[in-house]
Amino acid sequence: MVPKILTVLFAFCLAFHASAQVPKNFEYGPRPPLSVFDPTGFLNPQLAKSISDPLTKIYQKEKIDVLVVVLTDLAGAPPEHVAKRFAQAWCTANIHAVVLHVPGRKDSPWIVPAGKLLEILNPKEVLKSLEEAQRRAAKEVTEPDKVKAAATEAADMLRYWTSNLINHSEQVQTERSQWIQKATEKARFRKMGLLLLAASTIPLVLGASMLILFLKNRGPRSFPSRDLQPRLGAPYSGGNFAVVKIGAPDL
Amino acid sequence: MKPARFVLPLAALAVLFSACETKKTSAETAPKKETAAQPDTPILPAKKGDTWRYDVTLEIPANTTGADAPEVKESSTRTRTYLGKVSPAPDRPEVDCFEVITADGSSAEREFVEIYNDRVLMRGSMTMLPKATKPIWLDRAIPFVISGMKAGTEMPELEIASGGVTRKTRVVAREDLSVPAGLFPCIRILMTGKDGDIELRRTTWFSPGTGIVREEKTRYRQDKLIYREVQQLMETSIKRP
């Protein structure tokens, strides 16, 4: 009974969390299980699956999200705006792209990348790669083939950029480690130098103290050293037993 | 002993100070380990007579080869054989050579490469059938695949014949690929460029120790697709180390 209640509660929490992720005013609802959203069935199921399967695999392994969206029209909105709305609603990966296609539009499909990692990339390089990818995809003969080509181009692009960033980050880390190692070695040498200096200070100080004492004993207000000579009958005798008496003479 | 009264404690302090060590995390002080040296080698241990058999699908859109020319969609088999060291022409050095022949024997091409333990360099090609042509020869060998290539790596862009021929090669990913010949760990290489007015896009899945496992070649001219070929490995005589 208790496990059942817990399961129901857990499922409720998950559903609540999932629904909370989707903006409330997103008219297309939650993201579908496939990486292809084609409500009108423009792409045949086999082609949709052949596009979606590799994208799903890439997302599972590399957390790179490419979403394909096919709409009948954009209601006058710019394609990038529509694509970004889908991305905001359905994509959470650090780098993702929406491939948006409107059947019949000559400038379609559009590839719109987004995500935190994109902010680190060189915008000129991004734009150049994007233009080349869209241009190649647009050269396909049929529209479904254009969509497939655009999805492949987008995935290749994002995978390359992500790995390139990782390589760059690793290179920076390696250089930083090498710099820290050099700094540590320098610090060690400095430490050894200080230790040697400290060790040599003690005999120096002792030597200096002794020198000061020696020089001090030679100067004024210093008593000459005593010269001890043996005396007959010393210490009790003095003057060869001569006694001197001062006072009235004895009568 | 007045001076010693102050100096000795100072010296002791200096010793203590220099003996103090700020603790650093091991991640900061330890240099990053170098990546495993050459895990993909030998990159292509081909012996004379080794073969690779591919299933090939070719698509040529309608009206490409001529007005009213029909669309072409055909499948065939292609065999690549390693011939050993061959010179493409009397004035050229001997290099590693592969001969690629279609199943019906209607066309044959020779690919000239330089195979080292850790890399394969492209050198040129030559059509043998239906008619032998002059070899296309690169004075400077171009790296095709290098062992240890990481995803996100880009090769230096190549430009030949004053921009008439350009090639840009990028490593997109390292991934496992399943083809009829089996499951292979592959380096996925994307090559784009131009041959005059023809734009090309070529994705190659190269498995270190085996060779080309899958390849998708697309050619475009005047904003249209003119040719698409997909080949995947059916079987090979090469033994993976």
Short mmCIF file of C-alpha atoms in Angstrom, two decimals:
data_model
loop_
_atom_site.label_atom_id
_atom_site.label_comp_id
_atom_site.label_asym_id
_atom_site.label_seq_id
_atom_site.Cartn_x
_atom_site.Cartn_y
_atom_site.Cartn_z
CA MET A 1 0.00 0.00 0.00
CA VAL A 2 2.73 2.41 1.01
CA PRO A 3 4.93 1.67 -2.05
CA LYS A 4 1.89 2.26 -4.28
CA ILE A 5 1.18 5.60 -2.70
CA LEU A 6 4.82 6.55 -3.02
CA THR A 7 4.87 5.55 -6.69
CA VAL A 8 1.78 7.61 -7.43
CA LEU A 9 3.20 10.53 -5.52
CA PHE A 10 6.51 10.25 -7.37
CA ALA A 11 4.76 10.11 -10.76
CA PHE A 12 2.69 13.13 -9.78
CA CYS A 13 5.79 15.07 -8.80
CA LEU A 14 7.50 14.15 -12.09
CA ALA A 15 4.50 15.20 -14.14
CA PHE A 16 4.23 18.43 -12.19
CA HIS A 17 7.92 19.11 -12.72
CA ALA A 18 7.67 18.34 -16.44
CA SER A 19 4.66 20.57 -16.92
CA ALA A 20 6.29 23.27 -14.86
CA GLN A 21 9.25 23.26 -17.33
CA VAL A 22 7.03 24.14 -20.31
CA PRO A 23 6.09 27.79 -20.52
CA LYS A 24 2.39 28.08 -19.78
CA ASN A 25 1.63 29.97 -22.97
CA PHE A 26 3.38 27.56 -25.36
CA GLU A 27 0.68 26.53 -27.74
CA TYR A 28 2.31 23.29 -28.87
CA GLY A 29 2.36 21.75 -25.42
CA PRO A 30 5.07 19.42 -24.15
CA ARG A 31 7.89 18.10 -26.27
CA PRO A 32 7.12 14.88 -28.17
CA PRO A 33 9.25 11.78 -27.55
CA LEU A 34 10.88 11.93 -31.01
CA SER A 35 13.36 14.64 -32.00
CA VAL A 36 11.02 15.47 -34.88
CA PHE A 37 7.85 17.53 -34.42
CA ASP A 38 5.74 17.24 -37.56
CA PRO A 39 2.09 17.70 -36.62
CA THR A 40 0.89 17.73 -40.23
CA GLY A 41 2.74 14.56 -41.25
CA PHE A 42 4.79 16.26 -43.95
CA LEU A 43 7.61 13.77 -43.43
CA ASN A 44 6.74 10.13 -43.94
CA PRO A 45 7.15 8.06 -40.75
CA GLN A 46 10.17 6.18 -42.09
CA LEU A 47 12.02 9.39 -42.93
CA ALA A 48 11.02 10.98 -39.62
CA LYS A 49 12.45 7.97 -37.80
CA SER A 50 15.64 8.01 -39.88
CA ILE A 51 16.10 11.67 -38.89
CA SER A 52 15.10 11.22 -35.26
CA ASP A 53 17.03 8.06 -34.34
CA PRO A 54 20.55 9.43 -34.80
CA LEU A 55 19.56 12.72 -33.12
CA THR A 56 18.18 10.84 -30.12
CA LYS A 57 21.39 8.81 -29.88
CA ILE A 58 23.50 11.94 -30.01
CA TYR A 59 21.42 13.55 -27.28
CA GLN A 60 21.67 10.48 -25.04
CA LYS A 61 25.44 10.15 -25.45
CA GLU A 62 26.65 13.69 -25.90
CA LYS A 63 23.81 15.84 -24.51
CA ILE A 64 23.62 17.75 -27.77
CA ASP A 65 20.04 18.46 -28.71
CA VAL A 66 18.84 18.93 -32.29
CA LEU A 67 15.11 19.35 -32.70
CA VAL A 68 13.40 19.27 -36.08
CA VAL A 69 10.15 21.22 -36.38
CA VAL A 70 7.91 21.26 -39.44
CA LEU A 71 5.15 23.85 -39.48
CA THR A 72 2.70 24.86 -42.17
CA ASP A 73 3.27 28.57 -41.58
CA LEU A 74 4.92 30.96 -39.18
CA ALA A 75 1.99 33.39 -38.83
CA GLY A 76 4.17 36.22 -40.03
CA ALA A 77 6.82 35.74 -37.36
CA PRO A 78 10.50 35.59 -38.29
CA PRO A 79 11.78 32.00 -38.51
CA GLU A 80 14.49 32.61 -35.91
CA HIS A 81 11.89 33.89 -33.44
CA VAL A 82 9.69 30.83 -33.91
CA ALA A 83 12.67 28.48 -33.66
CA LYS A 84 13.85 30.14 -30.45
CA ARG A 85 10.40 29.77 -28.91
CA PHE A 86 10.58 26.04 -29.53
CA ALA A 87 14.09 25.96 -28.13
CA GLN A 88 13.06 27.81 -24.97
CA ALA A 89 10.09 25.53 -24.46
CA TRP A 90 11.61 22.17 -25.32
CA CYS A 91 15.42 22.30 -25.21
CA THR A 92 17.45 22.30 -22.04
CA ALA A 93 20.90 21.16 -23.24
CA ASN A 94 23.85 23.55 -22.99
CA ILE A 95 23.98 23.57 -26.73
CA HIS A 96 21.04 22.87 -28.97
CA ALA A 97 19.57 23.74 -32.33
CA VAL A 98 16.15 23.86 -33.90
CA VAL A 99 15.83 22.94 -37.57
CA LEU A 100 12.68 24.68 -38.69
CA HIS A 101 11.00 23.93 -42.00
CA VAL A 102 7.96 25.41 -43.66
CA PRO A 103 7.00 23.42 -46.76
CA GLY A 104 6.92 25.60 -49.84
CA ARG A 105 9.27 28.28 -48.52
CA LYS A 106 12.35 28.61 -50.74
CA ASP A 107 14.55 29.88 -47.93
CA SER A 108 13.59 26.96 -45.69
CA PRO A 109 14.83 25.01 -43.73
CA TRP A 110 16.48 27.23 -41.14
CA ILE A 111 19.01 26.07 -38.59
CA VAL A 112 18.86 28.09 -35.38
CA PRO A 113 21.46 27.17 -32.76
CA ALA A 114 21.22 28.34 -29.15
CA GLY A 115 22.41 27.52 -25.66
CA LYS A 116 24.98 28.64 -23.09
CA LEU A 117 27.93 27.17 -24.99
CA LEU A 118 27.05 29.24 -28.02
CA GLU A 119 27.81 32.40 -26.07
CA ILE A 120 31.44 31.31 -25.79
CA LEU A 121 31.93 30.62 -29.49
CA ASN A 122 33.22 33.15 -32.00
CA PRO A 123 30.08 34.70 -33.57
CA LYS A 124 31.74 35.11 -36.99
CA GLU A 125 32.71 31.45 -37.12
CA VAL A 126 29.22 30.44 -36.03
CA LEU A 127 27.60 32.54 -38.71
CA LYS A 128 29.95 31.27 -41.41
CA SER A 129 29.36 27.61 -40.50
CA LEU A 130 25.63 28.20 -40.31
CA GLU A 131 25.44 29.79 -43.75
CA GLU A 132 27.44 26.98 -45.34
CA ALA A 133 25.30 24.33 -43.66
CA GLN A 134 22.02 25.94 -44.68
CA ARG A 135 23.26 26.49 -48.21
CA ARG A 136 24.22 22.84 -48.62
CA ALA A 137 20.96 21.59 -47.13
CA ALA A 138 18.97 23.83 -49.46
CA LYS A 139 20.63 22.18 -52.48
CA GLU A 140 18.87 18.87 -51.88
CA VAL A 141 16.33 17.92 -54.50
CA THR A 142 13.24 17.29 -52.37
CA GLU A 143 12.04 19.16 -49.31
CA PRO A 144 12.11 16.13 -47.00
CA ASP A 145 15.72 15.56 -48.08
CA LYS A 146 16.45 19.21 -47.29
CA VAL A 147 15.10 18.71 -43.77
CA LYS A 148 17.20 15.58 -43.29
CA ALA A 149 20.31 17.26 -44.65
CA ALA A 150 19.75 20.29 -42.40
CA ALA A 151 19.38 18.04 -39.34
CA THR A 152 22.63 16.26 -40.19
CA GLU A 153 24.45 19.54 -40.80
CA ALA A 154 23.16 20.95 -37.50
CA ALA A 155 24.22 17.87 -35.54
CA ASP A 156 27.69 17.82 -37.12
CA MET A 157 28.12 21.51 -36.41
CA LEU A 158 27.11 21.32 -32.76
CA ARG A 159 29.20 18.21 -32.10
CA TYR A 160 32.25 19.81 -33.64
CA TRP A 161 31.82 23.08 -31.71
CA THR A 162 31.26 21.31 -28.40
CA SER A 163 34.34 19.11 -28.80
CA ASN A 164 36.39 22.06 -29.99
CA LEU A 165 35.46 24.00 -26.84
CA ILE A 166 36.33 21.01 -24.67
CA ASN A 167 39.72 20.66 -26.40
CA HIS A 168 40.41 24.34 -25.89
CA SER A 169 39.43 24.15 -22.22
CA GLU A 170 41.69 21.11 -21.70
CA GLN A 171 44.55 22.96 -23.37
CA VAL A 172 44.05 25.94 -21.06
CA GLN A 173 43.98 23.61 -18.02
CA THR A 174 47.16 21.87 -19.14
CA GLU A 175 48.94 25.19 -19.62
CA ARG A 176 47.70 26.35 -16.22
CA SER A 177 48.96 23.17 -14.56
CA GLN A 178 52.34 23.62 -16.20
CA TRP A 179 52.48 27.24 -15.01
CA ILE A 180 51.57 26.19 -11.46
CA GLN A 181 54.25 23.50 -11.55
CA LYS A 182 56.90 26.02 -12.60
CA ALA A 183 55.75 28.46 -9.92
CA THR A 184 55.88 25.69 -7.31
CA GLU A 185 59.44 24.80 -8.32
CA LYS A 186 60.50 28.44 -8.07
CA ALA A 187 58.90 28.70 -4.64
CA ARG A 188 60.77 25.57 -3.55
CA PHE A 189 64.10 27.01 -4.62
CA ARG A 190 63.27 30.25 -2.83
CA LYS A 191 62.42 28.28 0.32
CA MET A 192 65.71 26.40 0.17
CA GLY A 193 67.55 29.67 -0.18
CA LEU A 194 65.81 31.10 2.87
CA LEU A 195 66.60 27.98 4.90
CA LEU A 196 70.27 28.18 3.97
CA LEU A 197 70.31 31.85 4.87
CA ALA A 198 68.68 31.13 8.22
CA ALA A 199 71.08 28.27 8.88
CA SER A 200 74.09 30.46 8.12
CA THR A 201 72.80 33.26 10.36
CA ILE A 202 73.48 31.44 13.65
CA PRO A 203 77.25 30.98 13.25
CA LEU A 204 77.45 34.49 11.85
CA VAL A 205 75.69 35.91 14.85
CA LEU A 206 77.86 33.90 17.24
CA GLY A 207 81.00 35.03 15.49
CA ALA A 208 79.85 38.63 15.54
CA SER A 209 79.03 38.45 19.24
CA MET A 210 82.44 37.04 20.09
CA LEU A 211 84.17 39.71 18.04
CA ILE A 212 82.21 42.45 19.79
CA LEU A 213 83.10 41.05 23.21
CA PHE A 214 86.76 40.80 22.28
CA LEU A 215 86.90 44.37 21.09
CA LYS A 216 84.98 45.61 24.13
CA ASN A 217 87.56 44.08 26.57
CA ARG A 218 90.39 46.01 24.96
CA GLY A 219 88.86 49.43 25.46
CA PRO A 220 88.64 51.88 28.49
CA ARG A 221 87.04 50.85 31.83
CA SER A 222 88.34 47.38 31.31
CA PHE A 223 90.54 46.01 34.08
CA PRO A 224 93.79 44.41 33.07
CA SER A 225 93.91 40.74 33.66
CA ARG A 226 95.25 39.69 37.08
CA ASP A 227 98.79 38.37 37.26
CA LEU A 228 99.04 35.78 40.05
CA GLN A 229 102.45 35.25 41.66
CA PRO A 230 103.18 32.86 44.53
CA ARG A 231 103.96 34.68 47.90
CA LEU A 232 105.89 33.12 50.81
CA GLY A 233 103.42 32.13 53.50
CA ALA A 234 100.42 33.29 51.38
CA PRO A 235 97.57 33.95 51.97
CA TYR A 236 97.98 34.26 55.65
CA SER A 237 101.36 35.89 55.84
CA GLY A 238 102.38 39.28 54.77
CA GLY A 239 105.69 41.36 55.28
CA ASN A 240 107.84 38.45 56.58
CA PHE A 241 106.01 38.40 59.93
CA ALA A 242 106.81 42.12 60.45
CA VAL A 243 104.32 43.81 62.74
CA VAL A 244 103.83 47.52 63.13
CA LYS A 245 102.28 48.80 66.38
CA ILE A 246 101.10 52.37 66.78
CA GLY A 247 100.36 53.70 70.38
CA ALA A 248 102.08 54.51 73.88
CA PRO A 249 105.33 52.59 74.45
CA ASP A 250 105.37 49.77 76.99
CA LEU A 251 107.25 50.92 80.29
CA MET B 1 75.05 39.11 24.29
CA LYS B 2 72.59 41.84 23.38
CA PRO B 3 72.71 41.41 19.63
CA ALA B 4 72.28 37.63 19.88
CA ARG B 5 69.19 38.14 22.04
CA PHE B 6 67.31 39.58 19.05
CA VAL B 7 68.97 37.89 16.14
CA LEU B 8 68.55 34.30 17.24
CA PRO B 9 64.78 34.51 17.62
CA LEU B 10 64.57 36.27 14.25
CA ALA B 11 66.58 33.52 12.63
CA ALA B 12 64.31 30.95 14.23
CA LEU B 13 61.29 32.82 12.85
CA ALA B 14 62.81 32.84 9.39
CA VAL B 15 63.31 29.10 9.58
CA LEU B 16 59.73 28.58 10.70
CA PHE B 17 58.36 30.86 7.99
CA SER B 18 60.24 29.17 5.21
CA ALA B 19 59.24 25.78 6.52
CA CYS B 20 55.57 26.68 6.30
CA GLU B 21 53.95 25.27 3.19
CA THR B 22 50.63 26.34 1.73
CA LYS B 23 48.66 23.28 0.79
CA LYS B 24 47.59 23.12 -2.79
CA THR B 25 45.18 20.68 -4.21
CA SER B 26 46.71 17.88 -6.13
CA ALA B 27 44.66 18.85 -9.16
CA GLU B 28 46.41 22.22 -9.28
CA THR B 29 49.94 21.06 -8.72
CA ALA B 30 49.93 17.79 -10.60
CA PRO B 31 50.38 18.32 -14.29
CA LYS B 32 47.63 16.84 -16.39
CA LYS B 33 48.51 13.41 -17.60
CA GLU B 34 49.27 13.21 -21.24
CA THR B 35 46.64 11.34 -23.22
CA ALA B 36 47.48 7.74 -23.91
CA ALA B 37 50.14 7.65 -26.55
CA GLN B 38 48.93 6.41 -29.93
CA PRO B 39 45.95 4.24 -28.98
CA ASP B 40 44.84 3.85 -32.65
CA THR B 41 48.03 2.32 -33.98
CA PRO B 42 48.76 0.64 -36.23
CA ILE B 43 46.20 2.76 -38.01
CA LEU B 44 45.96 0.62 -41.14
CA PRO B 45 47.98 -2.64 -41.06
CA ALA B 46 47.25 -3.55 -44.66
CA LYS B 47 49.07 -6.40 -46.40
CA LYS B 48 49.32 -6.87 -50.13
CA GLY B 49 46.13 -8.52 -51.30
CA ASP B 50 43.92 -7.33 -48.41
CA THR B 51 40.42 -6.48 -49.57
CA TRP B 52 37.47 -4.44 -48.39
CA ARG B 53 34.06 -5.05 -49.97
CA TYR B 54 31.46 -2.32 -49.88
CA ASP B 55 27.78 -2.03 -50.62
CA VAL B 56 27.33 1.14 -52.67
CA THR B 57 24.21 3.20 -53.29
CA LEU B 58 24.35 5.87 -55.94
CA GLU B 59 21.83 8.65 -56.58
CA ILE B 60 21.95 11.11 -59.45
CA PRO B 61 18.94 13.45 -59.70
CA ALA B 62 17.04 13.79 -62.94
CA ASN B 63 18.34 16.27 -65.52
CA THR B 64 21.82 16.21 -64.04
CA THR B 65 23.78 14.39 -66.70
CA GLY B 66 21.72 16.01 -69.47
CA ALA B 67 18.37 17.49 -70.37
CA ASP B 68 15.61 14.96 -69.75
CA ALA B 69 18.13 12.58 -68.23
CA PRO B 70 16.31 10.28 -65.85
CA GLU B 71 17.02 9.99 -62.19
CA VAL B 72 19.60 7.33 -61.33
CA LYS B 73 19.26 5.22 -58.22
CA GLU B 74 21.30 2.08 -58.17
CA SER B 75 23.07 -0.24 -55.80
CA SER B 76 26.23 -2.12 -56.48
CA THR B 77 29.22 -3.69 -54.82
CA ARG B 78 32.70 -2.29 -54.84
CA THR B 79 35.95 -3.93 -53.81
CA ARG B 80 39.01 -2.11 -52.63
CA THR B 81 42.27 -4.08 -52.81
CA TYR B 82 45.63 -3.14 -51.43
CA LEU B 83 48.23 -3.55 -54.18
CA GLY B 84 51.30 -2.61 -52.16
CA LYS B 85 53.82 0.01 -53.33
CA VAL B 86 53.05 1.23 -56.84
CA SER B 87 54.29 4.18 -58.85
CA PRO B 88 51.47 6.07 -60.62
CA ALA B 89 53.79 7.30 -63.35
CA PRO B 90 57.45 6.89 -64.34
CA ASP B 91 58.36 10.25 -62.82
CA ARG B 92 56.52 9.60 -59.56
CA PRO B 93 57.72 7.74 -56.47
CA GLU B 94 56.26 4.46 -55.34
CA VAL B 95 53.54 4.86 -52.76
CA ASP B 96 50.87 2.68 -51.20
CA CYS B 97 48.15 1.94 -53.69
CA PHE B 98 44.56 0.72 -53.44
CA GLU B 99 42.60 -0.40 -56.47
CA VAL B 100 38.84 0.12 -56.32
CA ILE B 101 36.77 -1.93 -58.76
CA THR B 102 33.01 -2.15 -59.18
CA ALA B 103 31.39 -5.57 -59.16
CA ASP B 104 30.66 -5.55 -62.85
CA GLY B 105 34.22 -4.49 -63.61
CA SER B 106 33.05 -1.46 -65.55
CA SER B 107 35.11 1.02 -63.62
CA ALA B 108 38.34 0.91 -61.71
CA GLU B 109 40.24 3.59 -59.91
CA ARG B 110 43.54 3.65 -58.09
CA GLU B 111 44.01 5.59 -54.88
CA PHE B 112 47.52 6.59 -53.92
CA VAL B 113 48.29 7.10 -50.26
CA GLU B 114 51.15 6.96 -47.82
CA ILE B 115 50.52 4.64 -44.90
CA TYR B 116 52.53 5.06 -41.73
CA ASN B 117 52.04 3.45 -38.34
CA ASP B 118 50.09 6.41 -37.03
CA ARG B 119 48.72 8.18 -40.09
CA VAL B 120 47.44 7.89 -43.60
CA LEU B 121 48.25 10.64 -46.07
CA MET B 122 46.51 11.21 -49.40
CA ARG B 123 48.67 11.48 -52.46
CA GLY B 124 46.51 11.16 -55.52
CA SER B 125 44.27 9.05 -57.69
CA MET B 126 43.96 7.73 -61.19
CA THR B 127 41.11 6.28 -63.23
CA MET B 128 41.96 2.96 -64.81
CA LEU B 129 38.63 1.99 -66.37
CA PRO B 130 36.75 2.66 -68.57
CA LYS B 131 39.74 4.65 -69.74
CA ALA B 132 43.09 5.22 -68.07
CA THR B 133 43.68 8.85 -67.26
CA LYS B 134 46.65 10.87 -66.15
CA PRO B 135 47.10 10.56 -62.40
CA ILE B 136 45.98 13.39 -60.16
CA TRP B 137 49.03 13.86 -57.97
CA LEU B 138 49.52 16.06 -54.93
CA ASP B 139 53.06 17.32 -54.58
CA ARG B 140 52.48 17.65 -50.86
CA ALA B 141 50.76 14.73 -49.15
CA ILE B 142 47.58 15.69 -47.31
CA PRO B 143 46.75 14.07 -43.97
CA PHE B 144 43.65 11.95 -44.24
CA VAL B 145 43.58 10.40 -40.81
CA ILE B 146 45.98 10.59 -37.87
CA SER B 147 45.96 8.30 -34.89
CA GLY B 148 44.63 9.92 -31.73
CA MET B 149 42.56 12.46 -33.64
CA LYS B 150 40.12 14.04 -31.23
CA ALA B 151 36.63 15.27 -31.98
CA GLY B 152 36.67 19.03 -32.43
CA THR B 153 39.98 19.01 -34.30
CA GLU B 154 40.34 20.84 -37.58
CA MET B 155 43.11 20.15 -40.12
CA PRO B 156 44.79 23.11 -41.78
CA GLU B 157 42.65 24.27 -44.70
CA LEU B 158 44.06 23.18 -48.03
CA GLU B 159 44.05 25.26 -51.16
CA ILE B 160 45.41 24.11 -54.49
CA ALA B 161 45.47 25.68 -57.94
CA SER B 162 44.87 29.25 -56.77
CA GLY B 163 41.69 28.43 -54.92
CA GLY B 164 40.26 26.14 -57.56
CA VAL B 165 40.54 23.20 -55.19
CA THR B 166 39.89 23.71 -51.49
CA ARG B 167 39.47 21.25 -48.66
CA LYS B 168 38.46 21.77 -45.07
CA THR B 169 38.63 18.71 -42.83
CA ARG B 170 37.14 18.47 -39.37
CA VAL B 171 36.80 15.63 -36.91
CA VAL B 172 33.17 15.69 -35.86
CA ALA B 173 33.12 12.85 -33.38
CA ARG B 174 34.45 9.52 -32.25
CA GLU B 175 31.59 7.07 -32.35
CA ASP B 176 30.77 3.41 -32.77
CA LEU B 177 29.17 2.54 -36.08
CA SER B 178 27.28 -0.58 -37.02
CA VAL B 179 27.58 -1.72 -40.62
CA PRO B 180 27.02 -5.11 -42.25
CA ALA B 181 30.63 -6.06 -41.50
CA GLY B 182 30.12 -5.46 -37.78
CA LEU B 183 30.44 -2.82 -35.09
CA PHE B 184 33.48 -0.58 -35.37
CA PRO B 185 34.85 2.27 -33.25
CA CYS B 186 35.21 5.09 -35.75
CA ILE B 187 36.60 8.54 -36.29
CA ARG B 188 33.91 10.56 -38.04
CA ILE B 189 35.60 12.96 -40.43
CA LEU B 190 33.79 15.69 -42.34
CA MET B 191 35.49 17.05 -45.43
CA THR B 192 34.01 20.00 -47.33
CA GLY B 193 35.41 21.95 -50.18
CA LYS B 194 35.34 22.81 -53.84
CA ASP B 195 36.68 21.37 -57.07
CA GLY B 196 36.21 24.32 -59.36
CA ASP B 197 32.47 24.95 -59.59
CA ILE B 198 31.59 21.70 -57.85
CA GLU B 199 31.07 21.82 -54.10
CA LEU B 200 31.58 18.64 -52.15
CA ARG B 201 30.70 17.22 -48.76
CA ARG B 202 32.19 13.93 -47.67
CA THR B 203 31.64 12.20 -44.36
CA THR B 204 33.98 9.31 -43.67
CA TRP B 205 33.83 6.89 -40.82
CA PHE B 206 37.37 5.53 -40.47
CA SER B 207 38.01 2.74 -38.01
CA PRO B 208 41.65 2.59 -36.84
CA GLY B 209 43.05 -0.82 -37.66
CA THR B 210 40.36 -1.53 -40.24
CA GLY B 211 40.01 1.35 -42.66
CA ILE B 212 37.02 3.12 -44.17
CA VAL B 213 33.86 1.60 -42.78
CA ARG B 214 31.29 3.99 -44.25
CA GLU B 215 31.39 6.98 -46.52
CA GLU B 216 28.80 9.47 -47.73
CA LYS B 217 29.82 11.66 -50.64
CA THR B 218 27.70 14.46 -51.98
CA ARG B 219 28.48 16.78 -54.86
CA TYR B 220 26.69 20.02 -55.71
CA ARG B 221 26.85 22.29 -58.71
CA GLN B 222 25.01 25.56 -59.28
CA ASP B 223 23.02 25.22 -56.09
CA LYS B 224 21.82 21.73 -56.91
CA LEU B 225 22.69 18.28 -55.76
CA ILE B 226 24.24 16.35 -58.64
CA TYR B 227 25.52 13.19 -57.02
CA ARG B 228 25.18 11.24 -53.81
CA GLU B 229 26.99 8.03 -53.00
CA VAL B 230 26.86 6.02 -49.82
CA GLN B 231 29.12 3.04 -49.27
CA GLN B 232 29.33 0.79 -46.27
CA LEU B 233 31.63 -2.07 -45.44
CA MET B 234 30.26 -5.55 -46.00
CA GLU B 235 33.39 -7.57 -45.25
CA THR B 236 37.13 -7.23 -45.07
CA SER B 237 40.13 -9.51 -44.98
CA ILE B 238 42.11 -7.19 -42.71
CA LYS B 239 42.51 -8.48 -39.19
CA ARG B 240 41.99 -5.93 -36.44
CA PRO B 241 44.97 -6.02 -34.02
#
